[in-house]
Amino acid sequence: MKTNIIAHVALTFEFSAPSGPADQRSMIEDDIGRLTDADSTSGVACTGFSVTSIETATQNSAVSRTHIICATCGSENVRADAYASWDADTGEWALHSIYDEKFCEVCETSTSLLEVDEATGLEVQAFGMIYCDDGARLVQGRELPEFYDLIVKTMAVAGGEILTLHEFDDMNRLEVEKCLADMAMLYPSAPVSCFFGDLVGSGRTNLPS
């Protein structure tokens, strides 16, 4: 007796040239379709499949930078006590040393700071969202987003916590595209992920056009 099993698998595909969502779906379906024609070597045969959603993530090769953020809230609006002396030749204060006391303007209290690499420690994520009985959820498959959210967040820091540097909610498509461009200016090395279902922007980069 044969048994049919549905397996949910996440696959990553690399496209050598920019392409639209429809072309991406077609090429992915063609590539996966080869499995249905291949001879099984393990006694398991792929008899069918469906592509329910497409996500894209791209990263550029710009030189990365280090960001100093509050370890409590993730804000970059932080200060450090320091010692400086006046340099008459340059007409500027010259920094001599930085003391242990750190302060977060958002938390309005003393804090500890984290150093985060822009390319490996930060990520810009934009989401297509749908209203539902529980409030809102991420779009699925061919659903048309009703609004968009965007966050700039850290990867997991010490203790596994993820900190949010920026958050923008309830945007339309034009607003989220502008916000993506603005964040690309602020964080040119950070990877960008757009979860827009089938409407995900193809060839997405985090370099301003």
Coordinates of C-alpha atoms in Angstrom, one line a residue:
M1 CA 0.0 0.0 0.0
K2 CA 1.3 3.4 -1.0
T3 CA 1.1 6.3 1.5
N4 CA 0.9 10.0 0.4
I5 CA 2.7 12.4 2.7
I6 CA 2.8 16.2 2.5
A7 CA 6.1 17.7 3.6
H8 CA 6.5 21.4 4.2
V9 CA 10.1 22.3 3.1
A10 CA 11.8 25.7 2.8
L11 CA 14.1 26.0 -0.2
T12 CA 16.5 28.8 -1.1
F13 CA 17.0 29.7 -4.7
E14 CA 19.6 32.1 -6.2
F15 CA 18.8 34.1 -9.2
S16 CA 21.7 35.3 -11.4
A17 CA 19.8 38.2 -12.9
P18 CA 16.9 40.5 -11.7
S19 CA 13.5 39.1 -12.4
G20 CA 9.9 39.8 -11.5
P21 CA 7.7 37.8 -9.0
A22 CA 5.9 36.0 -11.8
D23 CA 9.2 35.0 -13.5
Q24 CA 10.6 33.9 -10.2
R25 CA 7.6 31.7 -9.5
S26 CA 7.8 30.1 -13.0
M27 CA 11.5 29.4 -12.7
I28 CA 11.2 27.9 -9.2
E29 CA 8.3 25.7 -10.4
D30 CA 10.4 24.5 -13.3
D31 CA 13.3 23.7 -11.1
I32 CA 11.3 21.9 -8.5
G33 CA 9.4 20.2 -11.2
R34 CA 12.5 18.2 -12.1
L35 CA 12.0 16.3 -8.9
T36 CA 8.7 14.8 -10.2
D37 CA 10.6 13.5 -13.2
A38 CA 13.7 12.2 -11.4
D39 CA 14.1 8.6 -10.5
S40 CA 14.0 8.1 -6.7
T41 CA 17.1 6.5 -5.1
S42 CA 15.5 6.2 -1.7
G43 CA 12.1 4.7 -2.4
V44 CA 10.3 8.1 -2.1
A45 CA 9.0 9.8 -5.2
C46 CA 7.8 13.5 -5.4
T47 CA 4.4 13.3 -7.1
G48 CA 3.3 16.9 -6.9
F49 CA 4.0 20.3 -5.4
S50 CA 2.7 23.9 -5.1
V51 CA 4.5 27.2 -4.5
T52 CA 2.5 29.0 -1.8
S53 CA 4.7 32.1 -1.2
I54 CA 8.0 33.7 -2.3
E55 CA 10.3 35.7 0.0
T56 CA 13.3 37.5 -1.1
A57 CA 16.4 38.7 0.8
T58 CA 19.4 40.4 -0.7
Q59 CA 22.6 41.8 0.7
N60 CA 25.1 44.2 -0.9
S61 CA 28.9 44.2 -0.5
A62 CA 29.3 47.7 1.0
V63 CA 31.9 48.1 3.7
S64 CA 30.2 47.4 7.0
R65 CA 30.1 49.8 10.0
T66 CA 29.8 49.3 13.7
H67 CA 26.7 50.7 15.6
I68 CA 26.6 51.4 19.3
I69 CA 23.2 50.8 20.7
C70 CA 21.5 50.7 24.1
A71 CA 21.5 47.1 25.5
T72 CA 18.0 47.6 26.9
C73 CA 15.9 49.2 24.1
G74 CA 18.2 49.0 21.0
S75 CA 18.2 52.8 20.5
E76 CA 21.3 54.4 18.9
N77 CA 20.5 57.7 20.8
V78 CA 23.1 57.0 23.5
R79 CA 25.8 59.1 25.2
A80 CA 29.1 58.4 27.0
D81 CA 30.9 60.5 29.6
A82 CA 34.3 61.5 28.1
Y83 CA 37.3 63.7 28.7
A84 CA 38.4 66.1 26.0
S85 CA 40.8 69.1 25.6
W86 CA 40.7 72.0 23.2
D87 CA 43.0 71.8 20.2
A88 CA 43.9 75.3 19.1
D89 CA 45.4 74.1 15.8
T90 CA 42.3 72.3 14.6
G91 CA 39.8 74.5 16.4
E92 CA 38.0 71.5 17.8
W93 CA 37.8 69.5 21.0
A94 CA 40.2 66.5 21.0
L95 CA 38.9 63.3 22.7
H96 CA 41.2 61.8 25.2
S97 CA 39.3 59.1 27.0
I98 CA 35.8 57.7 27.4
Y99 CA 34.5 56.8 30.9
D100 CA 32.4 53.9 32.0
E101 CA 29.2 55.9 32.5
K102 CA 26.8 55.5 29.5
F103 CA 23.3 57.0 29.1
C104 CA 20.3 56.2 26.9
E105 CA 18.2 59.2 25.9
V106 CA 15.2 57.0 25.1
C107 CA 15.3 55.1 28.4
E108 CA 16.4 58.3 30.2
T109 CA 18.7 56.3 32.5
S110 CA 22.2 54.8 32.7
T111 CA 22.7 51.8 30.5
S112 CA 25.2 49.4 29.1
L113 CA 26.0 49.6 25.4
L114 CA 26.4 47.0 22.6
E115 CA 28.5 47.1 19.5
V116 CA 26.6 45.7 16.5
D117 CA 28.2 45.1 13.1
E118 CA 25.9 46.6 10.4
A119 CA 26.3 43.8 7.9
T120 CA 26.2 40.8 10.2
G121 CA 24.3 42.1 13.3
L122 CA 21.4 44.1 11.8
E123 CA 18.6 43.4 9.4
V124 CA 15.9 45.5 7.8
Q125 CA 12.6 43.6 7.4
A126 CA 9.4 44.7 5.6
F127 CA 6.1 42.8 5.9
G128 CA 2.9 42.8 3.9
M129 CA 0.1 42.5 6.4
I130 CA -3.6 41.4 6.5
Y131 CA -6.2 42.4 9.1
C132 CA -7.7 39.4 10.9
D133 CA -9.9 38.6 13.9
D134 CA -6.8 38.6 16.1
G135 CA -5.6 41.9 14.8
A136 CA -3.2 41.4 11.9
R137 CA -1.0 38.7 10.3
L138 CA 1.6 38.2 7.6
V139 CA 0.3 37.8 4.1
Q140 CA 0.3 34.2 2.7
G141 CA 0.5 33.0 -0.9
R142 CA -1.3 35.3 -3.4
E143 CA -3.0 37.5 -0.8
L144 CA -2.9 41.2 -1.4
P145 CA -1.4 43.1 1.6
E146 CA -3.7 45.6 3.2
F147 CA -0.9 47.5 4.9
Y148 CA 2.9 47.2 5.5
D149 CA 5.1 47.2 8.5
L150 CA 8.9 47.7 8.7
I151 CA 11.5 47.1 11.4
V152 CA 15.2 47.5 11.7
K153 CA 16.4 44.9 14.3
T154 CA 19.4 43.2 15.6
M155 CA 20.2 39.5 15.2
A156 CA 20.1 37.7 18.5
V157 CA 22.5 39.4 21.0
A158 CA 23.8 38.1 24.3
G159 CA 21.1 36.0 26.0
G160 CA 19.3 35.5 22.7
E161 CA 17.4 38.8 22.8
I162 CA 16.5 40.6 19.6
L163 CA 16.4 44.4 19.9
T164 CA 14.5 46.8 17.6
L165 CA 16.2 50.0 16.5
H166 CA 13.3 51.3 14.4
E167 CA 9.7 50.3 13.8
F168 CA 7.2 51.7 11.3
D169 CA 3.6 50.5 11.1
D170 CA 0.5 50.8 9.0
M171 CA 2.1 52.1 5.8
N172 CA 0.8 51.8 2.2
R173 CA 3.0 50.5 -0.6
L174 CA 4.5 53.9 -1.6
E175 CA 5.3 54.6 2.1
V176 CA 7.0 51.3 2.7
E177 CA 9.1 51.7 -0.5
K178 CA 10.2 55.2 0.7
C179 CA 10.9 53.8 4.1
L180 CA 13.0 51.0 2.6
A181 CA 15.0 53.6 0.7
D182 CA 15.5 55.7 3.8
M183 CA 16.7 52.7 5.8
A184 CA 19.1 51.8 2.9
M185 CA 20.6 55.3 3.4
L186 CA 21.0 54.8 7.1
Y187 CA 22.2 51.1 7.0
P188 CA 23.7 50.5 3.5
S189 CA 25.4 47.2 4.6
A190 CA 22.4 45.7 6.4
P191 CA 20.6 42.8 4.6
V192 CA 17.0 43.5 3.6
S193 CA 14.2 41.0 3.7
C194 CA 10.8 41.8 2.2
F195 CA 7.9 39.4 3.0
F196 CA 5.2 40.6 0.5
G197 CA 3.9 37.3 -0.6
D198 CA 3.7 37.1 -4.4
L199 CA 4.0 40.9 -4.6
V200 CA 7.5 40.9 -3.1
G201 CA 9.8 43.4 -4.9
S202 CA 12.1 41.5 -7.2
G203 CA 15.8 42.3 -7.4
R204 CA 15.5 44.1 -4.1
T205 CA 18.7 45.7 -2.9
N206 CA 19.4 47.9 0.0
L207 CA 21.3 50.5 -2.1
P208 CA 19.3 53.6 -2.9
S209 CA 18.4 54.0 -6.6

